[in-house]
Coordinates of C-alpha atoms in Angstrom, one line a residue:
M2 CA 112.3 61.9 123.9
S3 CA 109.7 63.9 125.9
C4 CA 111.7 63.4 129.1
R5 CA 114.8 64.8 127.3
I6 CA 112.8 67.8 126.2
F7 CA 111.4 68.3 129.7
R8 CA 114.9 68.1 131.3
C9 CA 116.3 70.6 128.7
G10 CA 113.5 73.0 129.3
F11 CA 113.9 72.7 133.1
F12 CA 117.6 73.3 132.8
V13 CA 117.2 76.5 130.7
F14 CA 114.5 77.7 133.2
A15 CA 116.9 77.1 136.1
L16 CA 119.7 78.9 134.2
K17 CA 117.4 81.9 133.6
R18 CA 116.7 82.2 137.3
S19 CA 120.3 81.7 138.5
L20 CA 122.1 83.9 135.9
A21 CA 120.5 87.1 137.0
I22 CA 123.8 88.3 138.4
F23 CA 125.5 87.8 135.0
P24 CA 125.6 90.4 132.1
S25 CA 122.7 90.2 129.7
W26 CA 124.9 89.1 126.8
F27 CA 125.9 86.0 128.8
Y28 CA 122.3 85.0 129.3
S29 CA 121.5 85.6 125.6
L30 CA 124.4 83.3 124.7
I31 CA 123.1 80.5 126.9
I32 CA 119.6 80.8 125.5
F33 CA 121.0 80.9 121.9
L34 CA 123.0 77.7 122.5
F35 CA 119.8 75.8 123.6
S36 CA 117.6 77.3 120.8
T37 CA 117.0 75.7 117.4
V38 CA 118.1 78.0 114.6
C39 CA 115.7 78.2 111.6
T40 CA 117.4 77.2 108.4
A41 CA 114.4 77.9 106.1
R42 CA 114.8 80.1 103.0
I43 CA 113.2 83.3 104.0
D44 CA 113.4 87.0 103.1
L45 CA 112.7 88.4 106.5
G46 CA 111.9 92.1 106.7
F47 CA 111.5 94.3 109.8
L48 CA 109.4 97.5 109.6
I49 CA 110.1 99.4 112.8
D50 CA 108.1 102.3 114.3
A51 CA 110.6 105.2 114.6
T52 CA 108.3 107.8 116.0
S53 CA 109.6 109.6 119.2
T54 CA 107.2 107.6 121.4
V55 CA 108.9 104.4 120.4
L56 CA 112.5 105.0 119.2
R57 CA 114.1 107.4 121.6
P58 CA 117.9 106.7 121.6
G59 CA 119.2 106.0 125.0
S60 CA 115.8 105.1 126.4
H61 CA 114.9 101.8 128.0
E62 CA 112.4 101.2 125.1
Y63 CA 115.0 101.8 122.5
Q64 CA 117.4 99.3 123.9
K65 CA 114.6 96.7 124.3
L66 CA 113.6 97.2 120.7
I67 CA 117.2 96.8 119.4
D68 CA 117.7 93.7 121.5
F69 CA 114.4 92.3 120.1
I70 CA 115.6 92.7 116.5
R71 CA 119.0 91.3 117.3
E72 CA 117.7 88.2 119.2
T73 CA 115.1 87.5 116.6
A74 CA 117.6 87.7 113.7
R75 CA 120.0 85.3 115.5
R76 CA 117.3 82.7 115.6
F77 CA 117.7 82.3 111.8
K78 CA 120.6 81.1 109.7
I79 CA 121.7 84.2 107.9
S80 CA 123.2 83.5 104.5
R81 CA 122.5 83.8 100.8
Q82 CA 121.1 80.3 100.7
A83 CA 118.9 80.6 103.9
T84 CA 117.5 83.7 105.6
R85 CA 118.2 87.3 104.5
I86 CA 117.4 90.2 106.7
A87 CA 116.2 93.7 105.8
V88 CA 115.3 96.5 108.3
V89 CA 113.2 99.7 107.5
T90 CA 112.1 102.3 110.0
Y91 CA 109.1 104.6 109.5
A92 CA 107.3 107.6 110.8
L93 CA 106.2 110.4 108.4
R94 CA 108.7 108.9 106.0
T95 CA 110.7 105.7 105.8
K96 CA 114.4 104.9 106.0
Q97 CA 116.1 101.7 104.9
I98 CA 118.6 100.6 107.5
I99 CA 119.8 97.5 105.7
S100 CA 118.6 95.7 102.5
F101 CA 118.4 92.0 101.7
A102 CA 121.3 92.4 99.3
R103 CA 123.7 93.4 102.2
S104 CA 122.6 91.2 105.1
Y105 CA 124.5 88.0 104.5
T106 CA 126.0 87.9 108.0
L107 CA 124.7 88.6 111.5
S108 CA 127.6 91.0 112.1
R109 CA 126.4 93.2 109.2
V110 CA 122.9 93.3 110.6
Y111 CA 124.1 94.2 114.1
S112 CA 126.3 96.9 112.7
A113 CA 123.4 98.4 110.6
L114 CA 121.1 98.5 113.7
R115 CA 123.4 101.2 115.2
G116 CA 122.1 103.5 112.5
M117 CA 118.5 103.4 113.8
Q118 CA 117.3 106.9 114.8
V119 CA 114.1 108.7 115.5
L120 CA 112.2 110.0 112.4
G121 CA 110.2 113.1 112.7
G122 CA 106.5 113.5 112.1
R123 CA 103.4 111.4 112.7
R124 CA 103.0 107.7 112.1
R125 CA 102.2 106.9 108.4
L126 CA 102.2 103.1 108.4
G127 CA 100.2 102.7 105.2
S128 CA 102.7 104.7 103.3
A129 CA 105.5 102.7 104.9
L130 CA 103.9 99.4 103.8
Y131 CA 103.7 100.6 100.2
S132 CA 107.4 101.7 100.4
V133 CA 108.4 98.2 101.7
K134 CA 106.5 96.6 98.8
Q135 CA 108.4 98.8 96.3
N136 CA 111.8 98.6 97.8
L137 CA 112.1 95.2 99.5
F138 CA 109.5 92.9 97.8
A139 CA 109.3 94.4 94.3
A140 CA 110.7 91.4 92.4
K141 CA 108.6 88.4 91.6
P142 CA 108.5 85.9 94.5
L143 CA 110.6 82.8 94.0
C144 CA 109.2 79.3 94.6
G145 CA 110.7 77.8 97.7
Q146 CA 111.7 81.1 99.3
R147 CA 109.2 82.6 101.8
R148 CA 108.6 86.3 102.2
V149 CA 107.9 87.5 105.8
L150 CA 107.5 91.0 107.2
I151 CA 107.5 91.8 110.9
V152 CA 105.8 95.1 111.7
V153 CA 106.6 96.7 115.0
N154 CA 103.9 99.3 115.8
G155 CA 103.5 101.6 118.8
G156 CA 100.4 103.5 118.0
E157 CA 97.6 104.4 115.5
S158 CA 98.4 105.3 112.0
V159 CA 97.2 108.6 110.4
D160 CA 96.7 106.9 107.0
R161 CA 94.9 103.7 106.0
V162 CA 96.7 100.4 106.3
R163 CA 94.4 97.7 105.0
K164 CA 95.0 98.1 101.2
P165 CA 98.8 98.4 101.5
A166 CA 98.7 95.2 103.6
Q167 CA 96.7 93.5 100.9
T168 CA 99.2 94.6 98.3
L169 CA 102.0 93.0 100.2
E170 CA 99.9 89.8 100.8
G171 CA 99.3 89.7 97.1
A172 CA 103.0 89.8 96.5
G173 CA 103.4 86.7 98.7
V174 CA 104.4 88.5 101.9
E175 CA 103.2 87.0 105.2
I176 CA 102.8 89.8 107.8
F177 CA 103.4 89.4 111.5
V178 CA 102.6 92.4 113.8
V179 CA 104.1 93.2 117.2
G180 CA 102.1 95.9 119.0
V181 CA 104.1 97.5 121.7
G182 CA 103.4 100.0 124.4
G183 CA 99.8 101.3 124.6
V184 CA 98.9 100.6 121.0
G185 CA 95.3 99.6 120.4
R186 CA 94.1 96.8 118.1
R187 CA 92.3 99.0 115.6
T188 CA 95.3 99.6 113.3
V189 CA 97.3 96.3 113.9
S190 CA 94.3 94.0 113.5
Q191 CA 93.9 95.3 109.9
L192 CA 97.4 94.0 109.0
V193 CA 97.0 90.3 109.8
T194 CA 94.9 87.5 108.6
D195 CA 94.5 85.8 112.0
R196 CA 95.4 86.1 115.7
A197 CA 98.5 83.8 115.3
H198 CA 100.1 86.6 113.3
L199 CA 99.5 89.3 116.0
F200 CA 101.5 89.8 119.2
M201 CA 100.5 92.5 121.8
V202 CA 103.2 93.0 124.4
R203 CA 104.9 95.6 126.7
F204 CA 108.4 96.7 125.8
A205 CA 109.8 95.0 128.9
R206 CA 108.4 91.6 127.7
L207 CA 109.5 91.8 124.0
N208 CA 112.0 89.1 124.6
T209 CA 109.3 86.7 125.8
I210 CA 107.7 86.4 122.3
I211 CA 110.9 85.7 120.3
K212 CA 110.8 81.9 120.3
T213 CA 107.1 81.7 119.5
L214 CA 107.5 84.3 116.8
K215 CA 110.5 82.5 115.3
D216 CA 108.6 79.1 115.4
R217 CA 105.5 80.5 113.7
I218 CA 107.6 82.1 111.0
C219 CA 109.9 79.1 110.4
Y220 CA 107.3 76.4 110.4
S221 CA 104.4 78.3 108.7
P222 CA 103.7 76.6 105.3
G223 CA 103.1 79.9 103.6
R224 CA 101.4 80.0 100.2
T225 CA 102.3 77.8 97.3
C226 CA 103.3 79.5 94.0
E227 CA 99.8 78.7 92.6
Q228 CA 98.1 80.1 95.6
R229 CA 100.2 83.3 95.4
T230 CA 99.1 83.8 91.8
I231 CA 95.4 83.2 92.5
Y232 CA 95.6 85.6 95.5
L233 CA 97.3 88.3 93.5
V234 CA 94.7 88.1 90.7
E235 CA 91.8 88.2 93.2
T236 CA 93.4 91.2 95.0
N237 CA 93.9 93.1 91.8
I238 CA 90.3 92.5 90.7
L239 CA 89.0 93.7 94.1
Q240 CA 91.2 96.8 94.1
S241 CA 90.0 97.6 90.5
L242 CA 86.3 97.2 91.6
D243 CA 86.9 99.5 94.7
A244 CA 88.5 102.1 92.5
S245 CA 85.6 101.9 90.0
L246 CA 83.0 102.2 92.7
S247 CA 84.8 105.2 94.4
N248 CA 84.8 107.0 91.0

């Protein structure tokens, strides 16, 4: 079995080197055919930095980011019974590109991505996390259906992010963060529970983390229903204590 895996991996590596003369879509198709598609039941949200330093239409970074979302989404089986996709962009405000209720096919997701545009103002990631909680993950989590949010961040936030992140975690949402460009770790490290949920990468190498990201999302056990309930109660108690102490 290990020999088969080695030969398959070597074959894909050889293709990657030899297909440089072919269009990028052809290479993506070959990699997709040799990749395992995740069939887990997941509500998979993307929260994308749409400040002008990250999401400039027509720029190299813009296309790399669109390709990253497309290629990550296609690693999952998109359907009502498996994975649903939602995409939200943020800067000073947020904009919902596509909701879980509308993303039952990859073609719908791809079509919606064409509507991604720069949003004006400074980066308010904390406010965006609260918005995602209210608009994407407001309902009570279902047993057997995981909740995952991929946050793509390109710089420091002007508001606080730890409490909004804890609110999402209390709602059963597992957060993965992709720091791009010259972003520091101060903001992004407050969003995740461990290093396995954090990726720091240049725009040009976004495609190199897709398989690892997919595997960690797909094969993560997540929290059981009982663990989610306990975590939510603990989070609410701590937030109440913080509010009392601040007053």
